[in-house]
Amino acid sequence: AQSVAQPEDQVNVAEGNPLTVKCTYSVSGNPYLFWYVQYPNRGLQFLLKYITGDNLVKGSYGFEAEFNKSQTSFHLKKPSALVSDSALYFCAVGGGYQKVTFGTGTKLQVIP
Amino acid sequence: NAGVTQTPKFQVLKTGQSMTLQCAQDMNHNSMYWYRQDPGMGLRLIYYSASEGTTDKGEVPNGYNVSRLNKREFSLRLESAAPSQTSVYFCASSSGTGIYEQYFGPGTRLTVT
């Protein structure tokens, strides 16, 4: 069975500082990894995904994620946080024809 | 291009009542999903439809039924609502399962008293 862990319920970062939201995964076979963002009272929005290739994936709104196979991690990063980045972030893993499994989410709070 | 639409946005039910949540997508996607979101639990898959004509159980299917009416529409039915089904329900769609990103609707906030 595949699974995703987001070890931090909440991450606080000052505006302008770099941010990292952590994700580790477990899946048999090749992992397909995703990040989504949810703003209050909205549905989830796709940010980026890793299927194969370059370990650094670039996505929407200046976000990027680093795939590390040896550490089974897929951490979300941004060089300079904005107050508007404050939201709930979900990591997800899928594989082949399997459905996607979501993590429990990490609340990002960017402090002005 | 509306993406994924859900109706209703809000609903209050009494225990034992039934209702159907409607979902439609206009992106010609093959796969559709129903999730529930509860505090601290993340998103949990209720049912999904990998393609038109097929439906499969997800992680928490008990108390729910689904119908893939056509390629565009995927409905979720609560036959006899229970307070444990109080949640926010999201519909999503994707080109296919597994490697494809999903597109989500705005959600339905359901309260069962």
mmCIF file of C-alpha atoms in Angstrom:
data_model
loop_
_atom_site.group_PDB
_atom_site.id
_atom_site.type_symbol
_atom_site.label_atom_id
_atom_site.label_comp_id
_atom_site.label_asym_id
_atom_site.label_seq_id
_atom_site.Cartn_x
_atom_site.Cartn_y
_atom_site.Cartn_z
ATOM 1 C CA ALA A 1 0.000 0.000 0.000
ATOM 2 C CA GLN A 2 1.193 3.500 -0.723
ATOM 3 C CA SER A 3 1.324 6.259 1.877
ATOM 4 C CA VAL A 4 2.424 9.819 2.418
ATOM 5 C CA ALA A 5 3.580 11.539 5.603
ATOM 6 C CA GLN A 6 3.648 15.251 6.262
ATOM 7 C CA PRO A 7 5.419 15.452 9.618
ATOM 8 C CA GLU A 8 4.564 19.085 10.385
ATOM 9 C CA ASP A 9 1.005 20.193 11.060
ATOM 10 C CA GLN A 10 2.081 23.820 10.763
ATOM 11 C CA VAL A 11 5.072 25.718 9.432
ATOM 12 C CA ASN A 12 5.676 29.368 10.296
ATOM 13 C CA VAL A 13 8.045 31.478 8.221
ATOM 14 C CA ALA A 14 8.744 35.184 7.988
ATOM 15 C CA GLU A 15 7.873 36.974 4.765
ATOM 16 C CA GLY A 16 10.871 37.054 2.438
ATOM 17 C CA ASN A 17 12.520 34.015 4.013
ATOM 18 C CA PRO A 18 12.833 30.676 2.224
ATOM 19 C CA LEU A 19 10.220 28.081 3.065
ATOM 20 C CA THR A 20 10.204 24.293 3.108
ATOM 21 C CA VAL A 21 7.215 22.018 3.605
ATOM 22 C CA LYS A 22 8.231 18.406 4.178
ATOM 23 C CA CYS A 23 6.831 15.226 2.668
ATOM 24 C CA THR A 24 7.977 11.620 2.739
ATOM 25 C CA TYR A 25 6.381 8.770 0.856
ATOM 26 C CA SER A 26 6.167 5.007 0.637
ATOM 27 C CA VAL A 27 5.198 3.219 -2.570
ATOM 28 C CA SER A 28 6.199 0.078 -4.403
ATOM 29 C CA GLY A 29 7.552 0.793 -7.844
ATOM 30 C CA ASN A 30 8.151 4.211 -9.314
ATOM 31 C CA PRO A 31 6.597 7.067 -7.334
ATOM 32 C CA TYR A 32 4.468 9.764 -8.898
ATOM 33 C CA LEU A 33 4.404 12.699 -6.493
ATOM 34 C CA PHE A 34 2.246 15.785 -6.319
ATOM 35 C CA TRP A 35 1.808 18.980 -4.343
ATOM 36 C CA TYR A 36 -1.505 20.777 -4.014
ATOM 37 C CA VAL A 37 -2.486 23.994 -2.244
ATOM 38 C CA GLN A 38 -5.813 24.800 -0.598
ATOM 39 C CA TYR A 39 -6.856 28.329 0.247
ATOM 40 C CA PRO A 40 -9.638 28.849 2.830
ATOM 41 C CA ASN A 41 -13.064 27.646 1.695
ATOM 42 C CA ARG A 42 -11.721 26.517 -1.675
ATOM 43 C CA GLY A 43 -10.934 23.248 -3.389
ATOM 44 C CA LEU A 44 -7.386 22.002 -3.846
ATOM 45 C CA GLN A 45 -5.266 23.442 -6.653
ATOM 46 C CA PHE A 46 -2.470 21.535 -8.374
ATOM 47 C CA LEU A 47 1.006 23.047 -7.885
ATOM 48 C CA LEU A 48 3.474 20.594 -9.379
ATOM 49 C CA LYS A 49 4.290 16.938 -9.926
ATOM 50 C CA TYR A 50 7.231 14.594 -10.297
ATOM 51 C CA ILE A 51 6.915 11.712 -12.725
ATOM 52 C CA THR A 52 10.465 11.088 -13.890
ATOM 53 C CA GLY A 53 13.590 12.982 -14.884
ATOM 54 C CA ASP A 54 15.098 16.002 -13.153
ATOM 55 C CA ASN A 55 14.932 15.759 -9.356
ATOM 56 C CA LEU A 56 14.072 19.458 -9.052
ATOM 57 C CA VAL A 57 10.567 20.178 -10.281
ATOM 58 C CA LYS A 58 9.306 23.705 -10.854
ATOM 59 C CA GLY A 59 5.649 24.577 -10.472
ATOM 60 C CA SER A 60 3.151 27.368 -10.139
ATOM 61 C CA TYR A 61 3.565 30.585 -8.117
ATOM 62 C CA GLY A 62 7.361 30.177 -7.807
ATOM 63 C CA PHE A 63 7.191 26.881 -5.929
ATOM 64 C CA GLU A 64 9.542 23.999 -6.577
ATOM 65 C CA ALA A 65 10.013 20.560 -5.078
ATOM 66 C CA GLU A 66 13.033 18.324 -4.693
ATOM 67 C CA PHE A 67 12.683 14.584 -5.214
ATOM 68 C CA ASN A 68 15.136 12.498 -3.193
ATOM 69 C CA LYS A 69 14.869 8.798 -3.912
ATOM 70 C CA SER A 70 17.276 7.630 -1.206
ATOM 71 C CA GLN A 71 15.422 9.567 1.490
ATOM 72 C CA THR A 72 11.988 8.897 -0.090
ATOM 73 C CA SER A 73 11.204 12.585 0.243
ATOM 74 C CA PHE A 74 9.576 15.234 -1.895
ATOM 75 C CA HIS A 75 9.877 18.529 -0.041
ATOM 76 C CA LEU A 76 8.173 21.678 -1.305
ATOM 77 C CA LYS A 77 10.294 24.833 -1.395
ATOM 78 C CA LYS A 78 10.148 28.489 -2.280
ATOM 79 C CA PRO A 79 13.110 30.891 -2.132
ATOM 80 C CA SER A 80 11.153 33.860 -0.757
ATOM 81 C CA ALA A 81 7.810 33.466 1.021
ATOM 82 C CA LEU A 82 4.882 35.803 0.490
ATOM 83 C CA VAL A 83 2.038 36.470 2.912
ATOM 84 C CA SER A 84 -0.295 35.301 0.136
ATOM 85 C CA ASP A 85 1.383 31.854 0.259
ATOM 86 C CA SER A 86 -0.353 31.222 3.592
ATOM 87 C CA ALA A 87 -2.555 28.189 2.955
ATOM 88 C CA LEU A 88 -2.880 24.450 3.514
ATOM 89 C CA TYR A 89 -0.487 22.309 1.476
ATOM 90 C CA PHE A 90 -1.016 18.671 0.600
ATOM 91 C CA CYS A 91 1.495 16.159 -0.677
ATOM 92 C CA ALA A 92 0.168 13.154 -2.613
ATOM 93 C CA VAL A 93 1.564 9.958 -4.120
ATOM 94 C CA GLY A 94 0.290 7.829 -6.970
ATOM 95 C CA GLY A 95 1.670 5.088 -9.149
ATOM 96 C CA GLY A 96 0.756 3.506 -12.434
ATOM 97 C CA TYR A 97 -2.970 2.902 -12.531
ATOM 98 C CA GLN A 98 -3.435 3.304 -8.810
ATOM 99 C CA LYS A 99 -5.464 6.051 -7.227
ATOM 100 C CA VAL A 100 -3.621 8.884 -5.516
ATOM 101 C CA THR A 101 -3.151 8.978 -1.742
ATOM 102 C CA PHE A 102 -3.044 12.361 -0.003
ATOM 103 C CA GLY A 103 -1.193 13.388 3.128
ATOM 104 C CA THR A 104 -2.909 15.063 6.064
ATOM 105 C CA GLY A 105 -1.770 18.537 5.057
ATOM 106 C CA THR A 106 0.566 21.204 6.440
ATOM 107 C CA LYS A 107 -0.650 24.675 7.289
ATOM 108 C CA LEU A 108 1.809 27.306 6.126
ATOM 109 C CA GLN A 109 1.684 30.624 7.932
ATOM 110 C CA VAL A 110 3.781 33.439 6.463
ATOM 111 C CA ILE A 111 4.286 36.201 8.997
ATOM 112 C CA PRO A 112 4.562 39.785 7.710
ATOM 113 C CA ASN B 1 -14.776 26.632 -19.143
ATOM 114 C CA ALA B 2 -16.103 26.110 -15.598
ATOM 115 C CA GLY B 3 -13.801 23.198 -14.661
ATOM 116 C CA VAL B 4 -15.392 21.104 -11.899
ATOM 117 C CA THR B 5 -18.700 22.256 -10.469
ATOM 118 C CA GLN B 6 -20.494 20.912 -7.398
ATOM 119 C CA THR B 7 -23.992 21.420 -6.063
ATOM 120 C CA PRO B 8 -25.110 22.295 -3.490
ATOM 121 C CA LYS B 9 -22.485 24.444 -1.727
ATOM 122 C CA PHE B 10 -24.049 23.966 1.701
ATOM 123 C CA GLN B 11 -26.540 21.462 3.102
ATOM 124 C CA VAL B 12 -27.970 20.661 6.497
ATOM 125 C CA LEU B 13 -29.619 17.270 6.955
ATOM 126 C CA LYS B 14 -31.298 15.522 9.840
ATOM 127 C CA THR B 15 -30.120 12.048 10.803
ATOM 128 C CA GLY B 16 -31.720 9.485 8.522
ATOM 129 C CA GLN B 17 -32.428 11.841 5.631
ATOM 130 C CA SER B 18 -31.011 11.159 2.186
ATOM 131 C CA MET B 19 -29.438 13.426 -0.377
ATOM 132 C CA THR B 20 -27.383 13.413 -3.564
ATOM 133 C CA LEU B 21 -24.343 15.571 -4.190
ATOM 134 C CA GLN B 22 -23.882 16.457 -7.829
ATOM 135 C CA CYS B 23 -20.579 16.919 -9.663
ATOM 136 C CA ALA B 24 -19.864 17.797 -13.271
ATOM 137 C CA GLN B 25 -16.675 18.497 -15.233
ATOM 138 C CA ASP B 26 -16.239 20.059 -18.644
ATOM 139 C CA MET B 27 -12.610 19.065 -19.279
ATOM 140 C CA ASN B 28 -13.372 15.765 -21.017
ATOM 141 C CA HIS B 29 -11.629 13.900 -18.208
ATOM 142 C CA ASN B 30 -11.893 10.144 -17.936
ATOM 143 C CA SER B 31 -11.532 9.795 -14.168
ATOM 144 C CA MET B 32 -13.594 11.307 -11.366
ATOM 145 C CA TYR B 33 -13.367 11.127 -7.580
ATOM 146 C CA TRP B 34 -15.247 11.890 -4.389
ATOM 147 C CA TYR B 35 -13.318 12.852 -1.249
ATOM 148 C CA ARG B 36 -14.236 13.967 2.211
ATOM 149 C CA GLN B 37 -12.109 16.372 4.204
ATOM 150 C CA ASP B 38 -12.140 16.351 7.984
ATOM 151 C CA PRO B 39 -9.872 18.322 10.352
ATOM 152 C CA GLY B 40 -6.613 16.465 10.996
ATOM 153 C CA MET B 41 -7.543 13.681 8.568
ATOM 154 C CA GLY B 42 -6.593 15.240 5.273
ATOM 155 C CA LEU B 43 -8.488 14.049 2.207
ATOM 156 C CA ARG B 44 -9.941 10.580 2.230
ATOM 157 C CA LEU B 45 -11.176 8.934 -0.935
ATOM 158 C CA ILE B 46 -14.777 7.738 -0.783
ATOM 159 C CA TYR B 47 -15.300 6.387 -4.320
ATOM 160 C CA TYR B 48 -13.746 6.900 -7.686
ATOM 161 C CA SER B 49 -14.523 6.219 -11.314
ATOM 162 C CA ALA B 50 -11.450 5.455 -13.404
ATOM 163 C CA SER B 51 -13.476 5.710 -16.610
ATOM 164 C CA GLU B 52 -17.076 6.038 -17.727
ATOM 165 C CA GLY B 53 -19.013 2.940 -16.741
ATOM 166 C CA THR B 54 -16.765 1.933 -13.831
ATOM 167 C CA THR B 55 -16.784 2.791 -10.138
ATOM 168 C CA ASP B 56 -14.620 1.535 -7.294
ATOM 169 C CA LYS B 57 -14.515 1.903 -3.539
ATOM 170 C CA GLY B 58 -11.957 4.118 -1.930
ATOM 171 C CA GLU B 59 -10.789 4.312 1.649
ATOM 172 C CA VAL B 60 -14.115 5.207 3.332
ATOM 173 C CA PRO B 61 -17.049 3.988 1.186
ATOM 174 C CA ASN B 62 -19.460 2.877 3.930
ATOM 175 C CA GLY B 63 -22.712 4.835 3.959
ATOM 176 C CA TYR B 64 -22.258 6.181 0.426
ATOM 177 C CA ASN B 65 -23.167 5.201 -3.111
ATOM 178 C CA VAL B 66 -22.092 6.716 -6.405
ATOM 179 C CA SER B 67 -23.275 6.894 -9.981
ATOM 180 C CA ARG B 68 -21.181 7.782 -12.999
ATOM 181 C CA LEU B 69 -24.080 9.124 -15.037
ATOM 182 C CA ASN B 70 -21.995 9.866 -18.125
ATOM 183 C CA LYS B 71 -18.474 11.070 -18.838
ATOM 184 C CA ARG B 72 -19.205 14.508 -17.382
ATOM 185 C CA GLU B 73 -21.183 13.700 -14.242
ATOM 186 C CA PHE B 74 -20.443 11.749 -11.072
ATOM 187 C CA SER B 75 -22.914 11.871 -8.174
ATOM 188 C CA LEU B 76 -22.552 10.849 -4.532
ATOM 189 C CA ARG B 77 -25.567 9.654 -2.567
ATOM 190 C CA LEU B 78 -26.072 9.426 1.160
ATOM 191 C CA GLU B 79 -28.980 7.033 1.701
ATOM 192 C CA SER B 80 -29.413 7.562 5.449
ATOM 193 C CA ALA B 81 -27.295 10.404 6.747
ATOM 194 C CA ALA B 82 -25.455 10.091 10.071
ATOM 195 C CA PRO B 83 -23.708 12.768 12.167
ATOM 196 C CA SER B 84 -20.374 11.045 11.336
ATOM 197 C CA GLN B 85 -20.917 12.123 7.737
ATOM 198 C CA THR B 86 -20.676 15.787 8.666
ATOM 199 C CA SER B 87 -17.766 16.918 6.513
ATOM 200 C CA VAL B 88 -16.684 18.901 3.498
ATOM 201 C CA TYR B 89 -17.045 16.889 0.305
ATOM 202 C CA PHE B 90 -14.904 17.480 -2.758
ATOM 203 C CA CYS B 91 -15.309 16.155 -6.250
ATOM 204 C CA ALA B 92 -12.280 15.974 -8.530
ATOM 205 C CA SER B 93 -11.459 14.867 -12.042
ATOM 206 C CA SER B 94 -8.342 13.930 -13.992
ATOM 207 C CA SER B 95 -7.326 12.683 -17.412
ATOM 208 C CA GLY B 96 -6.622 9.290 -15.898
ATOM 209 C CA THR B 97 -5.636 7.694 -12.613
ATOM 210 C CA GLY B 98 -2.220 7.507 -10.939
ATOM 211 C CA ILE B 99 0.105 9.874 -12.750
ATOM 212 C CA TYR B 100 -2.351 12.624 -13.661
ATOM 213 C CA GLU B 101 -3.034 15.716 -11.604
ATOM 214 C CA GLN B 102 -6.542 16.180 -10.298
ATOM 215 C CA TYR B 103 -8.764 19.223 -10.612
ATOM 216 C CA PHE B 104 -11.060 19.930 -7.707
ATOM 217 C CA GLY B 105 -14.469 21.472 -7.324
ATOM 218 C CA PRO B 106 -15.241 24.125 -4.697
ATOM 219 C CA GLY B 107 -16.696 21.644 -2.217
ATOM 220 C CA THR B 108 -19.972 20.978 -0.415
ATOM 221 C CA ARG B 109 -20.167 21.650 3.308
ATOM 222 C CA LEU B 110 -22.567 19.097 4.803
ATOM 223 C CA THR B 111 -23.839 19.129 8.362
ATOM 224 C CA VAL B 112 -25.886 16.226 9.722
ATOM 225 C CA THR B 113 -27.740 16.947 12.964
#
